[in-house]
Short mmCIF file of C-alpha atoms in Angstrom, two decimals:
data_model
loop_
_atom_site.label_atom_id
_atom_site.label_comp_id
_atom_site.label_asym_id
_atom_site.label_seq_id
_atom_site.Cartn_x
_atom_site.Cartn_y
_atom_site.Cartn_z
CA MET A 555 -22.20 56.35 94.38
CA ALA A 556 -21.93 58.77 91.45
CA GLU A 557 -24.92 60.94 90.72
CA ARG A 558 -26.97 59.94 87.65
CA SER A 559 -26.82 62.42 84.84
CA GLU A 560 -30.35 61.86 83.68
CA GLU A 561 -33.84 61.39 85.11
CA LEU A 562 -34.74 57.75 84.95
CA VAL A 563 -38.25 58.09 86.56
CA ASP A 564 -40.78 60.19 84.60
CA GLY A 565 -38.14 62.18 82.83
CA VAL A 566 -40.32 63.45 80.14
CA LEU A 567 -43.12 64.31 82.58
CA ARG A 568 -40.55 66.10 84.81
CA LYS A 569 -39.40 68.27 81.87
CA ALA A 570 -42.97 69.15 80.84
CA THR A 571 -44.07 70.10 84.36
CA SER A 572 -40.91 72.14 84.82
CA GLU A 573 -41.66 74.26 81.97
CA VAL A 574 -44.81 75.47 83.62
CA GLY A 575 -43.66 75.60 87.14
CA LEU A 576 -45.34 72.39 88.37
CA ASP A 577 -42.11 70.51 89.25
CA VAL A 578 -42.64 71.01 93.03
CA GLU A 579 -41.66 68.70 95.88
CA TYR A 580 -44.22 68.31 98.58
CA VAL A 581 -42.97 67.35 101.97
CA ARG A 582 -46.02 67.24 104.17
CA ALA A 583 -49.78 67.06 103.90
CA GLU A 584 -52.80 67.34 106.16
CA GLY A 585 -56.47 68.04 105.53
CA ASN A 586 -56.79 70.12 102.34
CA THR A 587 -53.24 71.51 102.53
CA LEU A 588 -49.96 70.36 100.90
CA PHE A 589 -46.78 71.80 102.13
CA ALA A 590 -44.12 72.53 99.38
CA ARG A 591 -40.39 72.69 99.91
CA GLY A 592 -39.52 76.30 99.58
CA ARG A 593 -36.23 77.42 98.09
CA ASP A 594 -35.09 78.69 101.41
CA GLY A 595 -36.00 75.39 103.09
CA SER A 596 -39.27 76.57 104.50
CA GLU A 597 -42.60 74.86 104.16
CA VAL A 598 -44.97 76.68 101.87
CA PRO A 599 -48.68 75.82 102.41
CA VAL A 600 -50.74 75.16 99.24
CA SER A 601 -54.45 74.54 98.96
CA ASP A 602 -54.91 71.19 97.23
CA TYR A 603 -57.70 71.29 94.67
CA LEU A 604 -56.36 68.40 92.79
CA GLY A 605 -56.97 65.91 95.59
CA GLY A 606 -54.98 63.02 94.24
CA PHE A 607 -57.08 63.02 91.21
CA GLY A 608 -60.21 62.65 93.28
CA ALA A 609 -58.86 60.13 95.74
CA LEU A 610 -58.75 62.49 98.79
CA LEU A 611 -62.36 63.40 99.57
CA LEU A 612 -61.56 63.08 103.30
CA GLY A 613 -58.35 65.02 102.95
CA HIS A 614 -54.72 64.10 103.38
CA ASN A 615 -53.80 61.74 106.26
CA HIS A 616 -57.16 61.82 108.00
CA PRO A 617 -56.37 61.35 111.61
CA ASP A 618 -58.95 58.55 112.22
CA LEU A 619 -57.72 56.54 109.24
CA VAL A 620 -54.07 57.04 110.16
CA ALA A 621 -54.63 56.06 113.73
CA GLY A 622 -56.53 52.87 112.56
CA LEU A 623 -53.82 52.02 110.07
CA VAL A 624 -50.93 52.57 112.53
CA ASP A 625 -52.80 50.58 115.31
CA ARG A 626 -53.30 47.66 112.77
CA LEU A 627 -49.54 47.62 111.85
CA ARG A 628 -48.46 47.84 115.51
CA ARG A 629 -50.71 44.89 116.40
CA GLY A 630 -49.09 42.81 113.71
CA ALA A 631 -52.39 42.25 111.92
CA PRO A 632 -51.99 40.19 108.85
CA VAL A 633 -52.03 41.87 105.44
CA LEU A 634 -51.88 38.95 103.02
CA THR A 635 -53.83 35.81 103.95
CA GLN A 636 -55.20 34.63 100.56
CA LEU A 637 -57.68 31.88 100.55
CA SER A 638 -58.83 32.50 104.02
CA LEU A 639 -61.73 34.40 105.71
CA ALA A 640 -61.74 38.13 104.80
CA PRO A 641 -63.90 39.84 107.33
CA GLN A 642 -62.97 43.49 106.39
CA ALA A 643 -63.80 42.78 102.76
CA ASN A 644 -67.11 41.26 103.66
CA GLU A 645 -67.85 44.34 105.90
CA VAL A 646 -67.18 46.67 103.01
CA VAL A 647 -69.42 44.84 100.65
CA ASP A 648 -72.13 44.52 103.33
CA THR A 649 -72.05 48.36 103.95
CA LEU A 650 -72.04 49.06 100.16
CA ASN A 651 -75.22 46.90 99.88
CA ARG A 652 -76.85 48.89 102.66
CA VAL A 653 -76.03 52.10 100.78
CA LEU A 654 -77.28 50.74 97.51
CA ARG A 655 -80.67 49.85 99.13
CA ARG A 656 -80.94 53.25 100.61
CA GLU A 657 -79.96 55.36 97.55
CA PHE A 658 -81.56 53.24 94.93
CA GLY A 659 -84.48 51.56 96.79
CA VAL A 660 -83.40 48.05 95.52
CA ASP A 661 -83.39 44.75 97.48
CA GLU A 662 -81.29 42.71 95.06
CA PRO A 663 -77.86 42.15 96.52
CA TYR A 664 -74.61 42.89 94.68
CA PHE A 665 -71.47 40.73 95.00
CA GLY A 666 -68.09 42.47 95.43
CA VAL A 667 -64.89 41.70 93.55
CA PHE A 668 -61.74 43.49 94.82
CA ALA A 669 -58.78 44.66 92.73
CA ASN A 670 -55.93 47.18 93.13
CA SER A 671 -56.94 50.28 91.10
CA GLY A 672 -59.94 51.82 89.24
CA ALA A 673 -58.75 50.66 85.84
CA GLU A 674 -58.44 47.07 87.03
CA GLY A 675 -61.89 47.39 88.52
CA VAL A 676 -63.16 48.33 85.08
CA GLU A 677 -61.50 45.22 83.63
CA VAL A 678 -63.07 43.09 86.28
CA ALA A 679 -66.39 44.37 85.27
CA VAL A 680 -65.83 43.83 81.51
CA LYS A 681 -64.26 40.40 82.05
CA HIS A 682 -67.18 39.32 84.22
CA ALA A 683 -69.72 40.76 81.74
CA GLU A 684 -68.06 38.81 78.99
CA LEU A 685 -68.14 35.53 80.97
CA ASP A 686 -71.78 36.12 81.57
CA ARG A 687 -72.41 36.81 77.82
CA ALA A 688 -70.48 33.76 76.72
CA LEU A 689 -72.42 31.59 79.20
CA ARG A 690 -75.76 32.99 78.05
CA ALA A 691 -74.68 32.38 74.38
CA ALA A 692 -73.88 28.80 75.16
CA GLU A 693 -77.20 28.39 76.92
CA LEU A 694 -78.93 29.77 73.88
CA LEU A 695 -77.08 27.49 71.46
CA ALA A 696 -77.96 24.48 73.64
CA GLU A 697 -81.62 25.44 73.45
CA VAL A 698 -81.42 25.90 69.67
CA ASP A 699 -79.62 22.48 69.40
CA ALA A 700 -82.37 20.78 71.33
CA ASN A 701 -85.06 22.30 68.99
CA ALA A 702 -82.95 21.28 65.92
CA ASP A 703 -82.73 17.72 67.18
CA ALA A 704 -86.56 17.80 67.60
CA ALA A 705 -86.90 19.03 64.06
CA LEU A 706 -84.73 16.26 62.66
CA ALA A 707 -86.89 13.82 64.51
CA ALA A 708 -89.99 15.11 62.66
CA PRO A 709 -89.09 14.69 58.99
CA GLY A 710 -92.69 14.72 57.64
CA ALA A 711 -93.46 18.20 59.07
CA GLU A 712 -93.93 21.20 56.88
CA VAL A 713 -90.74 23.38 56.86
CA ASP A 714 -90.70 27.25 56.67
CA ALA A 715 -87.10 28.34 56.30
CA SER A 716 -87.83 31.71 54.68
CA ALA A 717 -86.07 33.50 57.51
CA LEU A 718 -82.90 31.82 56.35
CA GLY A 719 -83.70 32.66 52.63
CA LEU A 720 -84.36 29.08 51.79
CA PRO A 721 -87.22 28.03 49.53
CA ALA A 722 -90.17 25.95 50.54
CA GLY A 723 -89.34 22.20 50.48
CA THR A 724 -85.82 22.54 51.64
CA PRO A 725 -84.99 19.37 53.59
CA VAL A 726 -84.97 19.69 57.38
CA ALA A 727 -81.36 18.38 57.56
CA GLU A 728 -80.18 21.14 55.17
CA VAL A 729 -82.08 23.77 57.15
CA VAL A 730 -80.57 22.64 60.35
CA ALA A 731 -77.08 22.46 59.03
CA LEU A 732 -77.27 26.07 57.55
CA LEU A 733 -78.89 27.35 60.79
CA ARG A 734 -76.14 25.88 62.97
CA GLU A 735 -73.38 27.27 60.62
CA ARG A 736 -74.79 30.81 60.69
CA ASN A 737 -75.41 30.81 64.38
CA ALA A 738 -71.91 29.68 65.12
CA ALA A 739 -70.54 32.37 62.77
CA THR A 740 -72.68 35.12 64.45
CA LEU A 741 -71.58 34.18 67.92
CA ALA A 742 -67.93 33.85 66.95
CA ASP A 743 -67.72 37.53 66.23
CA PRO A 744 -66.04 39.68 68.88
CA PRO A 745 -68.45 40.96 71.59
CA ARG A 746 -69.92 44.43 71.36
CA LEU A 747 -68.46 46.88 73.90
CA VAL A 748 -70.03 50.27 73.97
CA ALA A 749 -68.65 53.40 75.72
CA LEU A 750 -69.45 57.06 75.52
CA GLU A 751 -67.72 59.76 73.71
CA GLY A 752 -65.58 61.72 76.16
CA GLY A 753 -65.46 58.87 78.65
CA PHE A 754 -62.34 57.69 80.34
CA HIS A 755 -62.04 54.25 81.95
CA GLY A 756 -58.27 53.73 82.51
CA LYS A 757 -55.13 53.18 80.59
CA LEU A 758 -54.58 49.36 80.92
CA MET A 759 -54.55 47.09 77.83
CA GLY A 760 -58.36 46.44 78.00
CA SER A 761 -59.62 49.58 79.73
CA GLY A 762 -57.46 51.90 77.46
CA GLN A 763 -59.69 50.73 74.53
CA LEU A 764 -62.80 51.84 76.35
CA THR A 765 -61.35 55.34 76.74
CA HIS A 766 -62.44 57.76 74.06
CA ASN A 767 -59.31 59.85 73.88
CA PRO A 768 -57.46 58.64 70.76
CA ASP A 769 -54.09 59.76 72.21
CA TYR A 770 -54.44 57.11 74.92
CA ARG A 771 -56.29 54.49 72.86
CA LEU A 772 -54.89 54.28 69.34
CA PRO A 773 -51.22 53.35 70.05
CA PHE A 774 -52.45 50.14 71.71
CA THR A 775 -55.52 49.36 69.64
CA PRO A 776 -54.07 46.14 68.20
CA LEU A 777 -53.83 44.75 71.80
CA GLY A 778 -57.33 45.12 73.10
CA ALA A 779 -61.05 44.59 72.33
CA ARG A 780 -62.25 47.58 70.38
CA ALA A 781 -65.22 49.71 71.61
CA LEU A 782 -68.02 51.41 69.77
CA PHE A 783 -68.27 54.97 70.92
CA ALA A 784 -71.78 56.57 71.29
CA PRO A 785 -72.82 60.23 72.05
CA ALA A 786 -74.48 60.95 75.44
CA ASP A 787 -77.89 61.29 73.88
CA ALA A 788 -80.61 58.67 73.63
CA ASP A 789 -80.99 58.79 69.82
CA GLY A 790 -77.38 58.48 69.19
CA LEU A 791 -76.92 55.58 71.67
CA ARG A 792 -79.89 53.81 70.18
CA ALA A 793 -78.41 54.14 66.74
CA VAL A 794 -75.08 52.57 67.86
CA LEU A 795 -76.82 49.80 69.59
CA GLU A 796 -79.13 49.15 66.69
CA GLY A 797 -76.23 49.02 64.35
CA ALA A 798 -74.41 46.43 66.46
CA ARG A 799 -77.25 44.08 67.27
CA ALA A 800 -77.28 40.61 65.78
CA THR A 801 -79.70 37.75 65.19
CA VAL A 802 -79.41 34.00 65.59
CA HIS A 803 -82.09 31.61 64.31
CA ASP A 804 -84.06 29.05 66.26
CA LEU A 805 -86.65 26.47 65.24
CA ARG A 806 -90.21 26.43 66.44
CA VAL A 807 -91.38 22.83 66.21
CA THR A 808 -94.96 21.52 66.38
CA ALA A 809 -96.42 18.16 65.40
CA ASP A 810 -96.84 19.13 61.79
CA ARG A 811 -94.74 22.40 61.25
CA ILE A 812 -91.12 23.56 61.63
CA GLU A 813 -90.56 27.27 61.32
CA VAL A 814 -87.26 29.13 61.51
CA VAL A 815 -87.57 32.04 63.86
CA PRO A 816 -85.07 34.94 64.52
CA ARG A 817 -83.86 35.73 68.10
CA ASP A 818 -81.69 38.33 69.43
CA ALA A 819 -78.14 37.16 69.84
CA PRO A 820 -76.34 37.88 73.11
CA VAL A 821 -73.64 39.87 71.43
CA PHE A 822 -73.50 42.84 73.74
CA CYS A 823 -70.85 42.58 76.49
CA ALA A 824 -71.34 45.95 78.25
CA LEU A 825 -72.14 49.61 78.03
CA LEU A 826 -69.72 51.68 80.12
CA LEU A 827 -70.34 55.26 81.35
CA GLU A 828 -69.37 57.70 84.06
CA PRO A 829 -72.18 59.65 85.90
CA VAL A 830 -69.82 62.60 85.65
CA GLN A 831 -67.19 62.30 82.98
CA GLY A 832 -63.97 63.23 84.76
CA GLU A 833 -61.11 63.32 82.25
CA GLY A 834 -63.63 64.36 79.56
CA GLY A 835 -64.00 67.81 81.14
CA ILE A 836 -66.08 67.23 84.40
CA VAL A 837 -69.41 66.74 82.47
CA PRO A 838 -72.44 65.28 84.41
CA LEU A 839 -74.73 62.97 82.32
CA PRO A 840 -78.12 64.55 81.87
CA ALA A 841 -80.69 62.89 84.09
CA GLU A 842 -83.08 62.25 81.20
CA PHE A 843 -80.37 60.45 79.28
CA ALA A 844 -79.48 58.28 82.23
CA LYS A 845 -83.14 57.21 82.40
CA ARG A 846 -83.15 56.24 78.73
CA VAL A 847 -79.94 54.27 79.28
CA GLN A 848 -81.79 51.90 81.59
CA GLU A 849 -84.57 51.53 78.97
CA LEU A 850 -82.12 50.88 76.16
CA SER A 851 -80.12 48.42 78.19
CA ALA A 852 -83.23 46.25 78.89
CA GLU A 853 -84.31 46.51 75.20
CA PHE A 854 -80.98 45.46 73.75
CA GLY A 855 -79.88 43.09 76.48
CA CYS A 856 -76.76 45.12 77.10
CA PRO A 857 -75.57 45.33 80.78
CA VAL A 858 -74.52 48.79 82.06
CA VAL A 859 -71.13 49.28 83.85
CA VAL A 860 -71.29 52.45 85.92
CA ASP A 861 -67.83 53.76 86.48
CA GLU A 862 -67.93 55.60 89.80
CA ILE A 863 -64.13 55.68 90.26
CA GLN A 864 -63.92 59.38 90.46
CA SER A 865 -67.56 60.33 91.19
CA GLY A 866 -68.36 57.68 93.81
CA ALA A 867 -67.76 57.30 97.61
CA GLY A 868 -69.45 60.59 98.53
CA ARG A 869 -67.75 63.06 96.17
CA THR A 870 -70.89 64.51 94.65
CA GLY A 871 -73.02 64.73 97.90
CA ALA A 872 -74.39 61.20 97.71
CA PHE A 873 -72.46 57.98 97.99
CA PHE A 874 -73.31 57.02 94.47
CA ALA A 875 -73.30 59.96 91.92
CA ALA A 876 -75.54 57.73 89.73
CA SER A 877 -78.20 57.64 92.45
CA GLN A 878 -78.60 61.47 91.87
CA LEU A 879 -79.36 60.57 88.25
CA GLY A 880 -81.63 57.50 88.96
CA LEU A 881 -79.13 55.23 87.06
CA LEU A 882 -78.68 51.87 88.68
CA GLY A 883 -75.91 49.72 86.99
CA ASP A 884 -75.60 46.03 86.59
CA TYR A 885 -71.93 46.62 87.50
CA VAL A 886 -70.55 49.52 89.66
CA VAL A 887 -66.82 50.22 89.91
CA LEU A 888 -65.54 52.07 92.92
CA SER A 889 -61.96 53.12 93.78
CA LYS A 890 -60.08 56.37 94.58
CA SER A 891 -61.73 57.99 97.70
CA LEU A 892 -62.76 54.47 98.87
CA GLY A 893 -59.14 54.09 99.98
CA GLY A 894 -59.10 57.27 101.99
CA GLY A 895 -55.94 58.44 100.35
CA LEU A 896 -53.91 55.82 102.19
CA ALA A 897 -54.79 52.58 100.35
CA LYS A 898 -54.91 51.45 96.80
CA LEU A 899 -57.98 49.28 96.04
CA SER A 900 -61.06 48.97 93.97
CA VAL A 901 -64.24 47.03 94.33
CA THR A 902 -66.54 46.11 91.47
CA LEU A 903 -70.07 45.37 92.48
CA VAL A 904 -72.02 42.83 90.39
CA ARG A 905 -75.81 42.52 90.42
CA ALA A 906 -76.72 39.11 91.89
CA SER A 907 -78.97 38.22 89.00
CA ARG A 908 -75.86 38.48 86.66
CA TYR A 909 -73.20 37.22 89.02
CA ARG A 910 -71.33 34.04 87.86
CA ALA A 911 -69.72 32.23 90.69
CA GLU A 912 -67.25 30.61 88.11
CA PHE A 913 -65.67 34.03 87.89
CA GLU A 914 -63.93 33.66 91.31
CA MET A 915 -61.86 30.85 89.83
CA LEU A 916 -61.00 32.66 86.63
CA HIS A 917 -59.92 36.15 88.02
CA SER A 918 -57.81 36.79 91.04
CA SER A 919 -55.14 39.18 92.35
CA THR A 920 -52.28 38.71 94.81
CA PHE A 921 -53.16 41.98 96.48
CA GLY A 922 -56.99 42.17 95.90
CA LYS A 923 -58.95 41.91 99.12
CA ASP A 924 -55.86 42.41 101.30
CA GLY A 925 -56.39 42.97 104.96
CA LEU A 926 -54.76 46.42 105.00
CA SER A 927 -56.60 48.06 102.17
CA THR A 928 -60.05 46.62 102.97
CA SER A 929 -59.69 47.68 106.67
CA VAL A 930 -59.01 51.28 105.52
CA ALA A 931 -62.01 51.14 103.08
CA ALA A 932 -64.29 49.82 106.06
CA ALA A 933 -63.08 52.79 108.16
CA VAL A 934 -63.77 55.17 105.24
CA LEU A 935 -67.28 53.89 104.93
CA ASP A 936 -67.66 54.32 108.72
CA LEU A 937 -66.78 57.95 108.41
CA LEU A 938 -69.05 58.54 105.42
CA GLU A 939 -72.08 56.81 107.03
CA ALA A 940 -71.60 58.24 110.64
CA ASP A 941 -74.37 60.42 112.04
CA GLY A 942 -76.90 59.52 109.36
CA GLY A 943 -74.59 60.40 106.49
CA ALA A 944 -73.73 63.83 107.88
CA LEU A 945 -70.59 63.95 105.72
CA TYR A 946 -72.68 63.82 102.53
CA ARG A 947 -74.50 66.87 103.51
CA VAL A 948 -71.23 68.70 104.19
CA VAL A 949 -69.96 67.68 100.76
CA ALA A 950 -73.12 69.08 99.14
CA GLU A 951 -72.86 72.32 101.20
CA ARG A 952 -69.16 72.75 100.37
CA GLY A 953 -69.79 71.89 96.81
CA GLU A 954 -72.54 74.41 96.39
CA ARG A 955 -70.35 77.11 98.08
CA LEU A 956 -67.55 76.26 95.61
CA GLY A 957 -69.85 76.22 92.71
CA ALA A 958 -71.33 79.61 93.56
CA ALA A 959 -67.84 81.12 93.87
CA LEU A 960 -66.97 79.76 90.45
CA ARG A 961 -70.14 80.87 88.72
CA ALA A 962 -69.52 84.42 90.08
CA VAL A 963 -66.03 84.48 88.36
CA ARG A 964 -67.61 83.21 85.13
CA ASP A 965 -70.33 85.94 85.47
CA ASP A 966 -67.62 88.53 85.86
CA HIS A 967 -65.50 87.19 82.95
CA PRO A 968 -67.89 85.53 80.40
CA ASP A 969 -65.48 86.25 77.60
CA VAL A 970 -62.73 84.18 79.30
CA ILE A 971 -64.70 81.38 81.07
CA ALA A 972 -67.11 79.41 78.97
CA ASP A 973 -68.58 77.18 81.52
CA VAL A 974 -68.64 75.98 85.13
CA ARG A 975 -70.15 72.63 85.79
CA GLY A 976 -70.15 69.55 88.00
CA LEU A 977 -71.71 68.12 91.18
CA GLY A 978 -70.68 68.30 94.78
CA LEU A 979 -66.94 68.60 95.13
CA LEU A 980 -66.25 67.57 91.57
CA ARG A 981 -66.25 70.74 89.58
CA GLY A 982 -64.82 71.93 86.14
CA VAL A 983 -63.97 75.41 84.84
CA GLU A 984 -63.84 75.53 81.11
CA PHE A 985 -62.01 78.35 79.42
CA ALA A 986 -63.42 79.92 76.26
CA ASP A 987 -61.67 80.07 72.93
CA LEU A 988 -58.66 82.24 73.61
CA SER A 989 -57.64 82.74 69.92
CA THR A 990 -59.24 86.22 69.90
CA SER A 991 -58.03 87.10 73.38
CA GLY A 992 -55.36 89.75 74.05
CA SER A 993 -52.87 86.91 75.00
CA ALA A 994 -50.88 85.48 72.13
CA LEU A 995 -49.17 83.09 74.45
CA ALA A 996 -52.45 81.72 75.85
CA ALA A 997 -54.00 81.47 72.33
CA ASP A 998 -50.83 79.56 71.14
CA LEU A 999 -50.69 77.24 74.11
CA GLN A 1000 -54.48 76.49 73.98
CA ALA A 1001 -54.09 75.56 70.26
CA GLN A 1002 -51.44 73.07 71.42
CA GLY A 1003 -53.66 71.67 74.22
CA ARG A 1004 -51.32 73.06 76.89
CA PHE A 1005 -53.01 76.13 78.18
CA GLY A 1006 -54.43 74.47 81.26
CA PHE A 1007 -50.94 73.61 82.40
CA LEU A 1008 -49.82 77.30 82.16
CA ALA A 1009 -52.91 78.33 84.21
CA SER A 1010 -52.04 75.67 86.69
CA GLY A 1011 -48.59 76.94 87.12
CA TYR A 1012 -49.67 80.46 87.48
CA LEU A 1013 -52.29 79.66 90.12
CA LEU A 1014 -49.81 77.54 92.04
CA HIS A 1015 -47.03 80.12 92.36
CA GLU A 1016 -49.00 83.27 92.51
CA HIS A 1017 -52.00 82.14 94.63
CA ARG A 1018 -50.85 78.91 96.27
CA VAL A 1019 -53.62 76.84 94.73
CA ARG A 1020 -52.87 73.44 93.29
CA LEU A 1021 -55.05 72.17 90.42
CA PHE A 1022 -54.70 70.64 87.00
CA PRO A 1023 -56.48 70.32 83.56
CA THR A 1024 -58.45 67.35 82.74
CA GLY A 1025 -56.70 64.79 80.43
CA SER A 1026 -59.03 64.90 77.47
CA ALA A 1027 -60.25 68.54 77.74
CA PRO A 1028 -57.03 70.52 78.42
CA SER A 1029 -58.87 73.81 78.56
CA THR A 1030 -60.90 72.72 81.55
CA LEU A 1031 -59.46 72.93 85.05
CA ARG A 1032 -60.48 70.19 87.40
CA LEU A 1033 -61.39 70.93 90.94
CA GLN A 1034 -61.55 67.99 93.47
CA PRO A 1035 -60.78 69.42 96.94
CA SER A 1036 -61.53 67.56 100.13
CA VAL A 1037 -64.52 68.04 102.32
CA GLN A 1038 -62.26 69.99 104.56
CA VAL A 1039 -61.96 72.84 102.08
CA THR A 1040 -62.65 76.15 103.82
CA ASP A 1041 -64.31 79.45 102.83
CA GLU A 1042 -60.95 81.16 102.87
CA GLU A 1043 -59.53 78.61 100.45
CA ILE A 1044 -62.54 78.91 98.18
CA ASP A 1045 -62.24 82.69 98.17
CA ARG A 1046 -58.47 82.41 97.46
CA LEU A 1047 -59.18 80.15 94.46
CA ALA A 1048 -61.76 82.75 93.15
CA THR A 1049 -59.34 85.55 93.62
CA GLY A 1050 -56.72 83.66 91.76
CA LEU A 1051 -59.10 82.82 88.84
CA ARG A 1052 -60.17 86.48 88.69
CA ALA A 1053 -56.62 87.53 88.37
CA LEU A 1054 -55.89 85.06 85.78
CA CYS A 1055 -58.96 86.12 83.75
CA ALA A 1056 -57.85 89.76 84.01
CA LEU A 1057 -54.36 88.89 82.62
CA LEU A 1058 -55.93 86.96 79.76
CA ARG A 1059 -58.35 89.77 79.05
CA ASP A 1060 -55.56 92.40 79.02
CA GLY A 1061 -53.12 90.23 77.11
CA ASP A 1062 -50.58 90.49 79.85
CA ASP A 1063 -48.22 87.68 78.90
CA ALA A 1064 -45.59 88.99 81.15
CA GLY A 1065 -47.90 88.79 84.13
CA LEU A 1066 -48.89 85.15 83.15
CA THR A 1067 -45.23 84.05 83.28
CA ALA A 1068 -43.87 86.39 85.97
CA PHE A 1069 -43.69 83.35 88.44
CA ALA A 1070 -41.15 81.62 86.31
CA GLY A 1071 -38.39 84.17 87.43
CA ALA A 1072 -39.42 84.56 90.94
CA ARG A 1073 -40.49 81.13 92.28
CA ALA A 1074 -40.66 80.58 96.02
CA PHE A 1075 -40.50 76.83 95.71
#
């Protein structure tokens, strides 16, 4: 077969990564280490701080997970048995409920809905929230209609329709007709979806419109429900919610009086947020803001979807990062690390008081809740929960060790590194404005939103450290290593960052790009 003359899979991406030395082939992986194919055919070990965009908390090819997976395949265990018992899926949801009770102190159970990826899990949450909203709206209209019928049956009663702007003496039939018309128009408006500025919830048709970055969102805006974006502060969020609320009108009927009264319309579908914004630059939500979110949610009747796709399943030193902020969602979306780096799945947890059983007949997936991925997720939970949750404590300790090393680099180079932030093993290093640095190359690339890629290429080839910038904050490097990251690897990362900062400080563009002419892999 003749060789193709062009790249037909990720050709544009391949070209872009090639320019900064990230076009590397990895041939083997274990723990926190990837092995790149060297130019001489050797295997070159690289410390993996990208961690599958956060999916590899337990490391590459964890031996217990691999053994369980191989055993299951050798036994010929079924993978796809739709519309039958799903014991592994039930085990996963049972365990997650035990963790919810422990970390949040709640007794109310959560139902689980499985899908294939985090973005799909977000869409499950939003679709379910919209079903719940629509059913609540229908229940409200039925109640209003019953009161309207009662009003029509009391023609002699005094009518106060000032809330509709109607004068005294307006006939009941006219009041009821206008009330029904206006209520129907109000509830026919699109639902209000609110998300936070800087948030990222996926790139599917629906979830893409909940992602703040306009580069991802605007090309497809005509296809999806549009979101309202609020800042991560209580006053700003209140203002957005206040501006989006709506009113329907009901009738209070007594023996001799009919009064039109306003009621809040159920127009809010959901408020979506991440406990730690990942693509937005590894930005933890302030705990005080998280507390206010709960209050505002209750006040405006707006359910909260907590996106724990990157931050959940142990990455921050607790199973749920939101538990460290005291933020209990009505919906919680998990994915990434829940699959142990071997399975693709998500589970959306739905508070029982909001759960609608009808949803099971309206949303399904061929591969959701399959026996293979749910068995891996069950094994991941066993590892996380073993020995009284010892692994969470290791994550916290490793995260603090990593954070301390990063802060020391920042303290040594405050003119180059603006901030170090994050929780557990989810950390970000934000570079300062480099326009006044000695490096014309770095300043130019930062202005184009490409400096983080150059920094990643330099660290990969010169220091054998693999990382990447965040999608919506390209001057922030993301660090999501596994729990197996060693002191030696952390020190090597710190050494590499110090060397990078020195090159930027000294304006040594030749040093920044020397790897391009002497690549080992």
